Coordinates of C-alpha atoms in Angstrom, one line a residue:
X991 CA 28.3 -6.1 40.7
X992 CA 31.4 -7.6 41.9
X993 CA 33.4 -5.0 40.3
X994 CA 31.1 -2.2 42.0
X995 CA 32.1 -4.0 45.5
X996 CA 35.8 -3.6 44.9
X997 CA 35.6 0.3 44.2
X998 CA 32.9 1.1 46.8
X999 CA 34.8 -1.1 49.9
X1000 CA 37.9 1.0 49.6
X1001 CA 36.1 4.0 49.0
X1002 CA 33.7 3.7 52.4
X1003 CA 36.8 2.2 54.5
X1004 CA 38.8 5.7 53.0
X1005 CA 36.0 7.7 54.2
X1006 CA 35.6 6.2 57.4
X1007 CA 39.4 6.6 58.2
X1008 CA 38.7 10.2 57.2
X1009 CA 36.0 10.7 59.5
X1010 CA 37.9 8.9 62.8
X1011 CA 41.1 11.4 62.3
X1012 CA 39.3 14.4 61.8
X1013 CA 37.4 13.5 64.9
X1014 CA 40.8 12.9 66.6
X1015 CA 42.3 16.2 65.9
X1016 CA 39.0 17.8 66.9
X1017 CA 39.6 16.0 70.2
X1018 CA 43.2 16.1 70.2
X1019 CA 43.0 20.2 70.1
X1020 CA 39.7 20.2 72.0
X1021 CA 39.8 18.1 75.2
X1022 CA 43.8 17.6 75.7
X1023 CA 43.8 21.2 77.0
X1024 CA 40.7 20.4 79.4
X1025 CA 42.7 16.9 80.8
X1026 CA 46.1 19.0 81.9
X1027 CA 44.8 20.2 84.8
X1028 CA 43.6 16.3 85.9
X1029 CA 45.6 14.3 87.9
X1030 CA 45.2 11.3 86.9
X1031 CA 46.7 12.2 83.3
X1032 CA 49.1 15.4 83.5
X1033 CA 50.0 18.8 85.7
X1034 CA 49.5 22.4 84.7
X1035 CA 46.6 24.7 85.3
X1036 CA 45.8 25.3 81.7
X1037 CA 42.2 25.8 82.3
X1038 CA 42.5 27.8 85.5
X1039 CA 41.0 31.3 85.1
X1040 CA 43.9 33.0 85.5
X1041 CA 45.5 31.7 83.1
X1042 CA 43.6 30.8 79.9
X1043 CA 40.2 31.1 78.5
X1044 CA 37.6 28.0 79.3
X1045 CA 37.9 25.2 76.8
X1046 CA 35.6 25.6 74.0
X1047 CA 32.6 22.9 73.0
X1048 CA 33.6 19.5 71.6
X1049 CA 31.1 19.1 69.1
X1050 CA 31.6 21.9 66.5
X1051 CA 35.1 20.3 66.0
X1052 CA 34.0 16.9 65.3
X1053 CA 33.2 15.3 62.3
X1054 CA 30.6 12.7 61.6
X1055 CA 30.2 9.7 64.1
X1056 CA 32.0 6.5 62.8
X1057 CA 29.3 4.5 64.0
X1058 CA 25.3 5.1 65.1
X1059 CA 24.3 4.8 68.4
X1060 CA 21.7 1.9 68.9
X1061 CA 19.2 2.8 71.1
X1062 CA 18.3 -0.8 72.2
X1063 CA 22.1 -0.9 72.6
X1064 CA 22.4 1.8 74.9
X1065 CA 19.1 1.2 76.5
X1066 CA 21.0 -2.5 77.8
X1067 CA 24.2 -0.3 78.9
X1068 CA 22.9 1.9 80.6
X1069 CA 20.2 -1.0 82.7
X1070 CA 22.4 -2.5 83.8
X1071 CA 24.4 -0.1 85.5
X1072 CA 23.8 -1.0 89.6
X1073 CA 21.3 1.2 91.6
X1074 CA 21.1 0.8 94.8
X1075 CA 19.8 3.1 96.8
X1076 CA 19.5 5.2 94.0
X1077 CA 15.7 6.3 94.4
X1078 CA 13.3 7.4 91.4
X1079 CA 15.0 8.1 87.8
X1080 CA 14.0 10.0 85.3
X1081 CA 16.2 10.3 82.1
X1082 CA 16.6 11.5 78.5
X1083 CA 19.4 10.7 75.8
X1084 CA 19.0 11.9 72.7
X1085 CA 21.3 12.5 69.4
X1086 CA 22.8 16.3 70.0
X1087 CA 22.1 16.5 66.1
X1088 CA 18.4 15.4 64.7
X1089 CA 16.9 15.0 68.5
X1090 CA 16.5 11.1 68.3
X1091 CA 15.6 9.7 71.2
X1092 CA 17.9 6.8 72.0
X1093 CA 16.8 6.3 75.7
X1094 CA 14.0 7.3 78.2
X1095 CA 13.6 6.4 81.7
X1096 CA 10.7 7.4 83.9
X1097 CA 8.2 10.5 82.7
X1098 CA 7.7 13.5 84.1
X1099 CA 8.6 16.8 85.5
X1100 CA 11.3 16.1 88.3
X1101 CA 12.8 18.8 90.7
X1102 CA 16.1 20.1 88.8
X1103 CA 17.9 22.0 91.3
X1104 CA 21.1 23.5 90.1
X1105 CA 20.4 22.0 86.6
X1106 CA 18.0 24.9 86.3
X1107 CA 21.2 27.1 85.7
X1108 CA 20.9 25.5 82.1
X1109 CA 17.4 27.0 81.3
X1110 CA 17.9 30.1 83.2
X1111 CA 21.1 30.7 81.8
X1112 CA 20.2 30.2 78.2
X1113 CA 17.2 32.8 78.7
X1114 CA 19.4 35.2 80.0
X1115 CA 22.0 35.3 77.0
X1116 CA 18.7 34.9 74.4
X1117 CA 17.1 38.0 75.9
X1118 CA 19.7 40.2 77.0
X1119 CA 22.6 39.5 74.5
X1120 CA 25.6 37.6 74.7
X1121 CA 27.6 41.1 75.1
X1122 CA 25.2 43.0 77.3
X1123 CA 27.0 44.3 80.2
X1124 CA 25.7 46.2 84.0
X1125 CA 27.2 49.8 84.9
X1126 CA 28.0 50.6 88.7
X1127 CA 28.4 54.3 89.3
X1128 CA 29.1 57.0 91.0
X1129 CA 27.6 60.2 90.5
X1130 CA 27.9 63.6 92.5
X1131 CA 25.1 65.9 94.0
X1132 CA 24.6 69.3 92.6
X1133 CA 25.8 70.7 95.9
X1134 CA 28.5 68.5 95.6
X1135 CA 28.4 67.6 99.0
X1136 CA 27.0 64.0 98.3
X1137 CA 28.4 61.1 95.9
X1138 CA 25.8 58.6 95.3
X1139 CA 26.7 54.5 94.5
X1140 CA 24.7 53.4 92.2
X1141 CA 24.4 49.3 91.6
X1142 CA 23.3 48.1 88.1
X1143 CA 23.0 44.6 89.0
X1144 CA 26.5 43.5 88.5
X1145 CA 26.4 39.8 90.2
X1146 CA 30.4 39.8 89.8
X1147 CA 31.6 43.0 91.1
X1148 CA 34.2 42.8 93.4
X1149 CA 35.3 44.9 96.1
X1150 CA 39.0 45.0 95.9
X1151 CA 40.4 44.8 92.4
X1152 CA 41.5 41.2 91.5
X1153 CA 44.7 42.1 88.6
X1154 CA 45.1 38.3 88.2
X1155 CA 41.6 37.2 87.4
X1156 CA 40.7 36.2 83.7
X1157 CA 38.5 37.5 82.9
X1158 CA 38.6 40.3 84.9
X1159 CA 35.5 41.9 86.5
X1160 CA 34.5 45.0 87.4
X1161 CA 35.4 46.4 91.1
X1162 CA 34.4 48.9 93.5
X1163 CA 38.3 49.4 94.0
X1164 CA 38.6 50.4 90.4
X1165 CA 35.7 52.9 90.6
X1166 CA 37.0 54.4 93.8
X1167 CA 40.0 55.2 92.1
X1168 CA 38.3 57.0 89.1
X1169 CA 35.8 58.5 91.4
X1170 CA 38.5 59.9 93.8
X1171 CA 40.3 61.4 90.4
X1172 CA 37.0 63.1 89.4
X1173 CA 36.5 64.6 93.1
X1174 CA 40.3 66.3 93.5
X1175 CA 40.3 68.0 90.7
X1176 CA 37.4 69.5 91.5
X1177 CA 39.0 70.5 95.1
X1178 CA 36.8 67.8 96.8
X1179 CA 38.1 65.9 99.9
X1180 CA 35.2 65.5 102.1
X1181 CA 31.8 64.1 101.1
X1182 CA 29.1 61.9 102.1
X1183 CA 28.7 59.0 100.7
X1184 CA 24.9 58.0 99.4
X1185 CA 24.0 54.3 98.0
X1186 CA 21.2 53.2 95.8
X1187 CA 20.6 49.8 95.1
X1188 CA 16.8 50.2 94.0
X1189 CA 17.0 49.1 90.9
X1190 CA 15.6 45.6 92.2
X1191 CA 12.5 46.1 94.0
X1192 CA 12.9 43.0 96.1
X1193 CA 12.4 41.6 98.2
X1194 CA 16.1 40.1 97.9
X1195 CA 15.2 37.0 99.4
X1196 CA 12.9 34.5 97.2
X1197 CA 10.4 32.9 99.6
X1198 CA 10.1 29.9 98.0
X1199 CA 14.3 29.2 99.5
X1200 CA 14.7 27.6 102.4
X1201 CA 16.5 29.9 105.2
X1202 CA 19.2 26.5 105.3
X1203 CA 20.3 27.9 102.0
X1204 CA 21.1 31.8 103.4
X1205 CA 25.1 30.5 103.1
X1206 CA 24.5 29.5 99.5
X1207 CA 23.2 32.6 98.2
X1208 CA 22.7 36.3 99.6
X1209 CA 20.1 38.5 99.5
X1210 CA 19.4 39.7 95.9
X1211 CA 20.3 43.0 95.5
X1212 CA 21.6 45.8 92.6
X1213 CA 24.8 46.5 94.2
X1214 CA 26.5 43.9 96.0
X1215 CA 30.0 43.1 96.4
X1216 CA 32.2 39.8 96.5
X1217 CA 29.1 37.6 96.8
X1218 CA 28.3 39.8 100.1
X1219 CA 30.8 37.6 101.7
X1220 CA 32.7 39.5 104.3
X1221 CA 35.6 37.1 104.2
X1222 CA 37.2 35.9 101.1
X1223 CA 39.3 33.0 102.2
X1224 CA 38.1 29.9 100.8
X1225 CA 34.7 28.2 101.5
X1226 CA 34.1 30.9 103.5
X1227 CA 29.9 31.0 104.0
X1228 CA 28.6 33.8 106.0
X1229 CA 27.0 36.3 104.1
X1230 CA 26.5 40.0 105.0
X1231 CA 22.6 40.3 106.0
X1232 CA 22.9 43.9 103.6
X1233 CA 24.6 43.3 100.4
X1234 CA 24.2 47.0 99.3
X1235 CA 25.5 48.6 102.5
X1236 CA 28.3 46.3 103.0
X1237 CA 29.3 47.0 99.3
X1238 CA 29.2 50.9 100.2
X1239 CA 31.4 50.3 103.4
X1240 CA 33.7 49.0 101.1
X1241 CA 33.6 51.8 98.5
X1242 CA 34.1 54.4 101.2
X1243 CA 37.3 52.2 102.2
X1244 CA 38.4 52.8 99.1
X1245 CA 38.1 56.4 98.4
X1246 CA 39.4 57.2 102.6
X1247 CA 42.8 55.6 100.9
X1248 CA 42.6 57.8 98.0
X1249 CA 42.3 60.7 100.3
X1250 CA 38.8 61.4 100.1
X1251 CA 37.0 62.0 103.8
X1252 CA 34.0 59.9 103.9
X1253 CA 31.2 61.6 106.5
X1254 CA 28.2 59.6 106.5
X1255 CA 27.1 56.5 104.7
X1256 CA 23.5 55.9 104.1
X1257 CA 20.8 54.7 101.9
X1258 CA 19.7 57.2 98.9
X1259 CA 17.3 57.4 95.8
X1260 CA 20.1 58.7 93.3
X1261 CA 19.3 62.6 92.5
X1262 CA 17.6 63.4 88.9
X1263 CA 20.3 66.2 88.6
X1264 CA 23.1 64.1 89.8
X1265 CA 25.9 63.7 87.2
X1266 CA 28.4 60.9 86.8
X1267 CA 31.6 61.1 87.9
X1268 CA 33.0 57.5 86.9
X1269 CA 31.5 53.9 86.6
X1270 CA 32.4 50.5 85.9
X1271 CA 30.9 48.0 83.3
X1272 CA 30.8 44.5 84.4
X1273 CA 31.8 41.8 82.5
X1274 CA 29.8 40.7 79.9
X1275 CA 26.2 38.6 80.2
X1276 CA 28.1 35.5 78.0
X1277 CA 30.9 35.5 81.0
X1278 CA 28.4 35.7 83.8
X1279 CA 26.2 32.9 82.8
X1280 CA 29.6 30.7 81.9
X1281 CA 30.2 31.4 85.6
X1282 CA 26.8 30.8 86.7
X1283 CA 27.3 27.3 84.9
X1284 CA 30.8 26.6 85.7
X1285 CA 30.9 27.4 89.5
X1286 CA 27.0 26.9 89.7
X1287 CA 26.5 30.4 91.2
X1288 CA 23.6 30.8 93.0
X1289 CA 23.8 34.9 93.2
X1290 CA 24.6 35.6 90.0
X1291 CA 22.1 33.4 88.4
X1292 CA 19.1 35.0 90.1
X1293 CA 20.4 38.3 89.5
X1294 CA 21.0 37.9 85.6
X1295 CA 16.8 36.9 85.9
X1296 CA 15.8 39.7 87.5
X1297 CA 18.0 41.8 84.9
X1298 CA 15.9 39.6 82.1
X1299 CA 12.4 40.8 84.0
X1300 CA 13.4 44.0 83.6
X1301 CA 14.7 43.9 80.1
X1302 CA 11.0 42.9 79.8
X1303 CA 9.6 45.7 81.6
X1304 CA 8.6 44.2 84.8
X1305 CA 9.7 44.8 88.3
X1306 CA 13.2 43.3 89.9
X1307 CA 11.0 41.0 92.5
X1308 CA 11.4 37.2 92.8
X1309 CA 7.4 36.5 91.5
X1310 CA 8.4 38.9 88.4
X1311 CA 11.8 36.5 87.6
X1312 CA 9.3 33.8 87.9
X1313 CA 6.6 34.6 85.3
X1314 CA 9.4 35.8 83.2
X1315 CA 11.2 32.9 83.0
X1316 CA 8.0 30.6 82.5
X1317 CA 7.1 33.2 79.7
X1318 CA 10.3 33.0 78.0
X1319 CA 10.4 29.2 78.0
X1320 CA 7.8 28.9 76.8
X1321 CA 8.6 31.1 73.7
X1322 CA 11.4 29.0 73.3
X1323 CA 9.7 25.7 72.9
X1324 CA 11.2 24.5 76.1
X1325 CA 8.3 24.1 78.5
X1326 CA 6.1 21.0 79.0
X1327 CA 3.0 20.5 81.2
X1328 CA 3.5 19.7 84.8
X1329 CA 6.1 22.4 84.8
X1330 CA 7.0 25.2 87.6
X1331 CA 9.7 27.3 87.9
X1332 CA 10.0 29.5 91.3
X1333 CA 13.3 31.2 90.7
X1334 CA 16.5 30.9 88.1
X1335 CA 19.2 29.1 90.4
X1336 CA 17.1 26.0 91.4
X1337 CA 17.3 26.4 95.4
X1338 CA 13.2 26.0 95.6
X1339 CA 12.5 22.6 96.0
X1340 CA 9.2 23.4 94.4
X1341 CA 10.6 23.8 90.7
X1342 CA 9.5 21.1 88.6
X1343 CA 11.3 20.6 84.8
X1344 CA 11.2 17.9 82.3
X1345 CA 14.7 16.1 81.1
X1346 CA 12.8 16.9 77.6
X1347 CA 13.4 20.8 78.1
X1348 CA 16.6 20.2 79.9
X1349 CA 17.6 18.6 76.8
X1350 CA 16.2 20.9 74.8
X1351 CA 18.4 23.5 75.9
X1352 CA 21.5 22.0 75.6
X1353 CA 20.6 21.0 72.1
X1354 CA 19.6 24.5 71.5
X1355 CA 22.7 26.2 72.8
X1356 CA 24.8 23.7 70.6
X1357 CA 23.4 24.6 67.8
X1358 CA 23.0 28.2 67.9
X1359 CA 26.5 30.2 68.4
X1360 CA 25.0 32.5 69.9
X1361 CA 24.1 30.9 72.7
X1362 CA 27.6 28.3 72.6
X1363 CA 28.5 30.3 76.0
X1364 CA 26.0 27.4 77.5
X1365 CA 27.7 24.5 75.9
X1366 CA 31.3 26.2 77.0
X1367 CA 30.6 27.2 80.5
X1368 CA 29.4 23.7 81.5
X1369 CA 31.8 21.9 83.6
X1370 CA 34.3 19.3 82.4
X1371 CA 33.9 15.6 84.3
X1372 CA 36.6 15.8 86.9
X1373 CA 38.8 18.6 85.5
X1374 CA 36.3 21.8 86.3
X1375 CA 33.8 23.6 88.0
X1376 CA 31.7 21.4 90.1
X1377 CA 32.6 18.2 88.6
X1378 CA 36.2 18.8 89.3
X1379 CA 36.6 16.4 92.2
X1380 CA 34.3 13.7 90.3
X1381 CA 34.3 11.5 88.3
X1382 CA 37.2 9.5 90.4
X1383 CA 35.7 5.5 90.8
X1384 CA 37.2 3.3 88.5
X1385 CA 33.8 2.8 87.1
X1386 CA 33.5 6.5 86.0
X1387 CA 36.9 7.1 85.0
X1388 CA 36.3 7.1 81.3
X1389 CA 34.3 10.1 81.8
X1390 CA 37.1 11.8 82.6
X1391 CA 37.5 15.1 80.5
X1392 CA 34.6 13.8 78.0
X1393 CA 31.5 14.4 79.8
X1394 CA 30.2 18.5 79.8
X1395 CA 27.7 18.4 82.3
X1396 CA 25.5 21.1 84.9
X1397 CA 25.3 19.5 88.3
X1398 CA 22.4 19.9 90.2
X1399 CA 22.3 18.9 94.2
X1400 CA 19.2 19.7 97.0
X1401 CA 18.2 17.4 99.6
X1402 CA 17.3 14.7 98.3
X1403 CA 17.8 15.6 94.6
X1404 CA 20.4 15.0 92.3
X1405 CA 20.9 15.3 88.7
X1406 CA 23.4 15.9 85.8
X1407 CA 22.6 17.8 82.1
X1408 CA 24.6 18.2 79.3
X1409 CA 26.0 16.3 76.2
X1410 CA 29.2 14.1 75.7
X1411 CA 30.6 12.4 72.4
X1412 CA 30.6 8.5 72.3
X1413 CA 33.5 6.6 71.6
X1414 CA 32.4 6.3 67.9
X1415 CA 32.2 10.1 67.5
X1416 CA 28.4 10.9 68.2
X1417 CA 27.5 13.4 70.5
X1418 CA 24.9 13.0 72.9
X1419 CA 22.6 15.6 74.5
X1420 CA 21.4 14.1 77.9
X1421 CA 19.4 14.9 81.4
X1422 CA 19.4 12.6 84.4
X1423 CA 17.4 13.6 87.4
X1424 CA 17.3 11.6 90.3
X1425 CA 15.4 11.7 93.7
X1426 CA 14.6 10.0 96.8
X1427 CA 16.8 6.9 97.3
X1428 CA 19.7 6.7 100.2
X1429 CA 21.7 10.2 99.6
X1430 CA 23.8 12.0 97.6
X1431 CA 26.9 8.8 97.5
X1432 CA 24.9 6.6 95.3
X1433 CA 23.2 9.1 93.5
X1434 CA 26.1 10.9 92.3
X1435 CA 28.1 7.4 91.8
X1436 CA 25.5 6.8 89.6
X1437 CA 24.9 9.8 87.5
X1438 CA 28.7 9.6 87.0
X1439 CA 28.9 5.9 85.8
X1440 CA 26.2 6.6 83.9
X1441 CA 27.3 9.5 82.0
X1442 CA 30.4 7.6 81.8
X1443 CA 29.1 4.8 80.0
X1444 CA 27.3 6.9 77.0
X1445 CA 31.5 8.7 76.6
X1446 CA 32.7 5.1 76.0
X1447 CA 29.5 3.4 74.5
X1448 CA 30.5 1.6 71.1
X1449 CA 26.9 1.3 71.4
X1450 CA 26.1 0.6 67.1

């Protein structure tokens, strides 16, 4: 027996060695690229968009924890983080890999707001494809007097075309230019210019939003534009009141500087007998939901669920995305009694979601690699997307570049999904949903110190 103790010691402390460097170089090759653009540990802009592709998930490159996560352990972490002011808590950690639940606070469907994104998302790349992609495009009357623009529900086009962006997405600037080709050499220089957006019935605003949120999201439409935001400069929030004529005001721009007259502009079912003269595939659905995720885009995530309500043969309405989505859910696995959803980018205060199918998801999407775009579009604690300027108290400062996480902000709502990997290698799907209490300060501080607790809980 003795002699069985010698051989097994080395054997289990070689293993264990094993395990804690291949979990190093996971996150040496993993996360170092996500922490360059933080300034509290280097420079660069290796993540910006421009530049390089969004760092990929932590967890497929990680080997096996070092060390279990107690949950009585992380249950006396995580209590005794402070809360004042913090209002009611519901929350759910759970082992990314078998689903063990380590810790529970509260029961209950909770308002999610933005952490919708994460179920909304995930439907749209399960339905539609990961590689599914919208046309705009522009067609010309049998007369050829008329050239219709025709939106496909492209929640990224741009008007002018943006050389620089990575990845790049589809603009009206590019299909002016092809459309302009197409019309000279047939001798065309005058036309009038037709639009058709009725692909989405409408109407484009969801009743169930609040009119205070008409600078957070425009009118859902088929064609629209640069967000329908007539000015581009940054943090700029009025929105044009018609997405689909201000995108065709643009359009005609376009082709006037390509030498093609514009003579009217107006509203028109596109023509049986019209044929194509160019169009313009927007990027695909795996990059829009990452920027649905990453930026928490209000537009784009309602229009990829009107695009999965028709994928499903119903109308392009709000009550349509709806059913759909509570349908699709529940096909999933990922719905629980007590649960609403209203519309797939969390504005209504009236959606209700469990931390159970928030988790769910994320658990789902890091499993499946088909769905990873989830997983890699969520933001990185204080070096991306929403959580970029978080993530900054001394308190929370180990979540730095660990913590993958969907923000989610109303009044008086505030909560954080995603997963992180503890400090003894074992990742963590999570979902913490707060409400009520003194604001946004403490909730936030909170959500952040928490989350920042499970990255550097040594919690066996």
């Amino acid at each position: 027996m003795a002699g069985r103790r010698r051989w097994v010691c080395p054997a289990v402390t070689w293993i264990l060695a094993l395990t804690v460097a291949l979990a190093t170089a996971g996150l040496q090759f993993v996360v170092r690229p996500q922490l360059a653009d933080d300034p509290l540990v280097g420079t660069g802009r290796l993540d910006h968009p421009a530049v390089a592709d969004p760092p990929p998930a932590v967890l497929p490159d990680l080997g096996a924890p070092t060390a279990t996560v107690a949950p009585g352990a992380l249950a006396a972490r995580l209590d005794a983080l402070p809360r004042e002011g913090l209002g009611d808590v519901v929350a759910l950690v759970v082992d990314a890999r078998t689903g063990q639940e380590l810790y529970r606070a509260g029961s209950g469907a909770r308002t999610p707001a933005s952490s919708l994104k994460v179920l909304s998302a995930l439907v749209a790349i399960d339905v539609l494809g990961p590689d599914r992609t919208f046309a705009t495009t522009s067609l010309l009357t049998p007369d050829g007097g008329t050239v219709v623009l025709r939106g496909g529900g492209d929640p990224l086009l741009t008007g002018a075309t943006r050389a620089d962006a990575h990845p790049r997405p589809a603009s009206l600037e590019d299909l002016a230019e092809q459309t302009a080709e197409q019309l000279t050499a047939k001798g065309t220089t005058t036309v009038a210019l037709g639009y058709d957006a009725t692909l989405f019935a409408g109407p484009g605003w969801n009743p169930a939003w609040p009119d205070i949120f008409a600078r957070s999201v425009a009118p859902i439409t088929a064609l629209t534009a640069d967000h329908a935001r007539p000015s581009l400069a940054p943090n700029a929030l009025q929105r044009a009141e018609d997405p689909a004529r201000f995108a065709a005001d643009q359009f005609a721009g376009f082709l006037a500087a390509r030498g093609i007259t514009v003579s009217a502009t107006n509203p028109v079912p596109t023509p049986a007998d019209a044929t194509e003269l160019a169009h313009v595939d927007s990027l695909p659905v795996s990059a829009i939901a990452e920027v649905v995720l990453a930026q928490s885009d209000n537009d784009a995530a309602e229009t990829l669920l009107w695009q999965v309500a028709l994928e499903r043969g119903r109308p392009a309405t709000p009550a349509d995305g709806a059913a759909v989505l509570t349908t699709e859910l529940q096909r999933l696995g990922l719905w629980d009694d007590g649960m609403a959803v209203l519309d797939g980018n969390g504005i209504a205060s009236e959606n209700l979601v469990t931390p159970d199918a928030l988790v769910g998801a994320v658990r789902m999407a890091l499993a499946d690699p088909a769905l990873r775009t989830i997983t890699e579009g969520l933001p990185v604690a204080g070096v991306t997307g929403t959580l970029r300027e978080r993530f900054g108290a001394d308190d929370s400062l180990r979540g730095r570049g660990m913590v993958r996480a969907k923000t989610g902000t109303i009044r008086g709502v505030n909560t954080l999904t995603g997963y992180v990997v503890t400090a003894d290698g074992q990742p963590l799907a999570f979902a913490l949903m707060t409400s009520g209490g003194a604001g946004q300060t403490s909730a936030r501080a909170w959500l952040d110190r928490a989350t920042a607790a499970l990255a550097s809980c040594g919690c066996s």
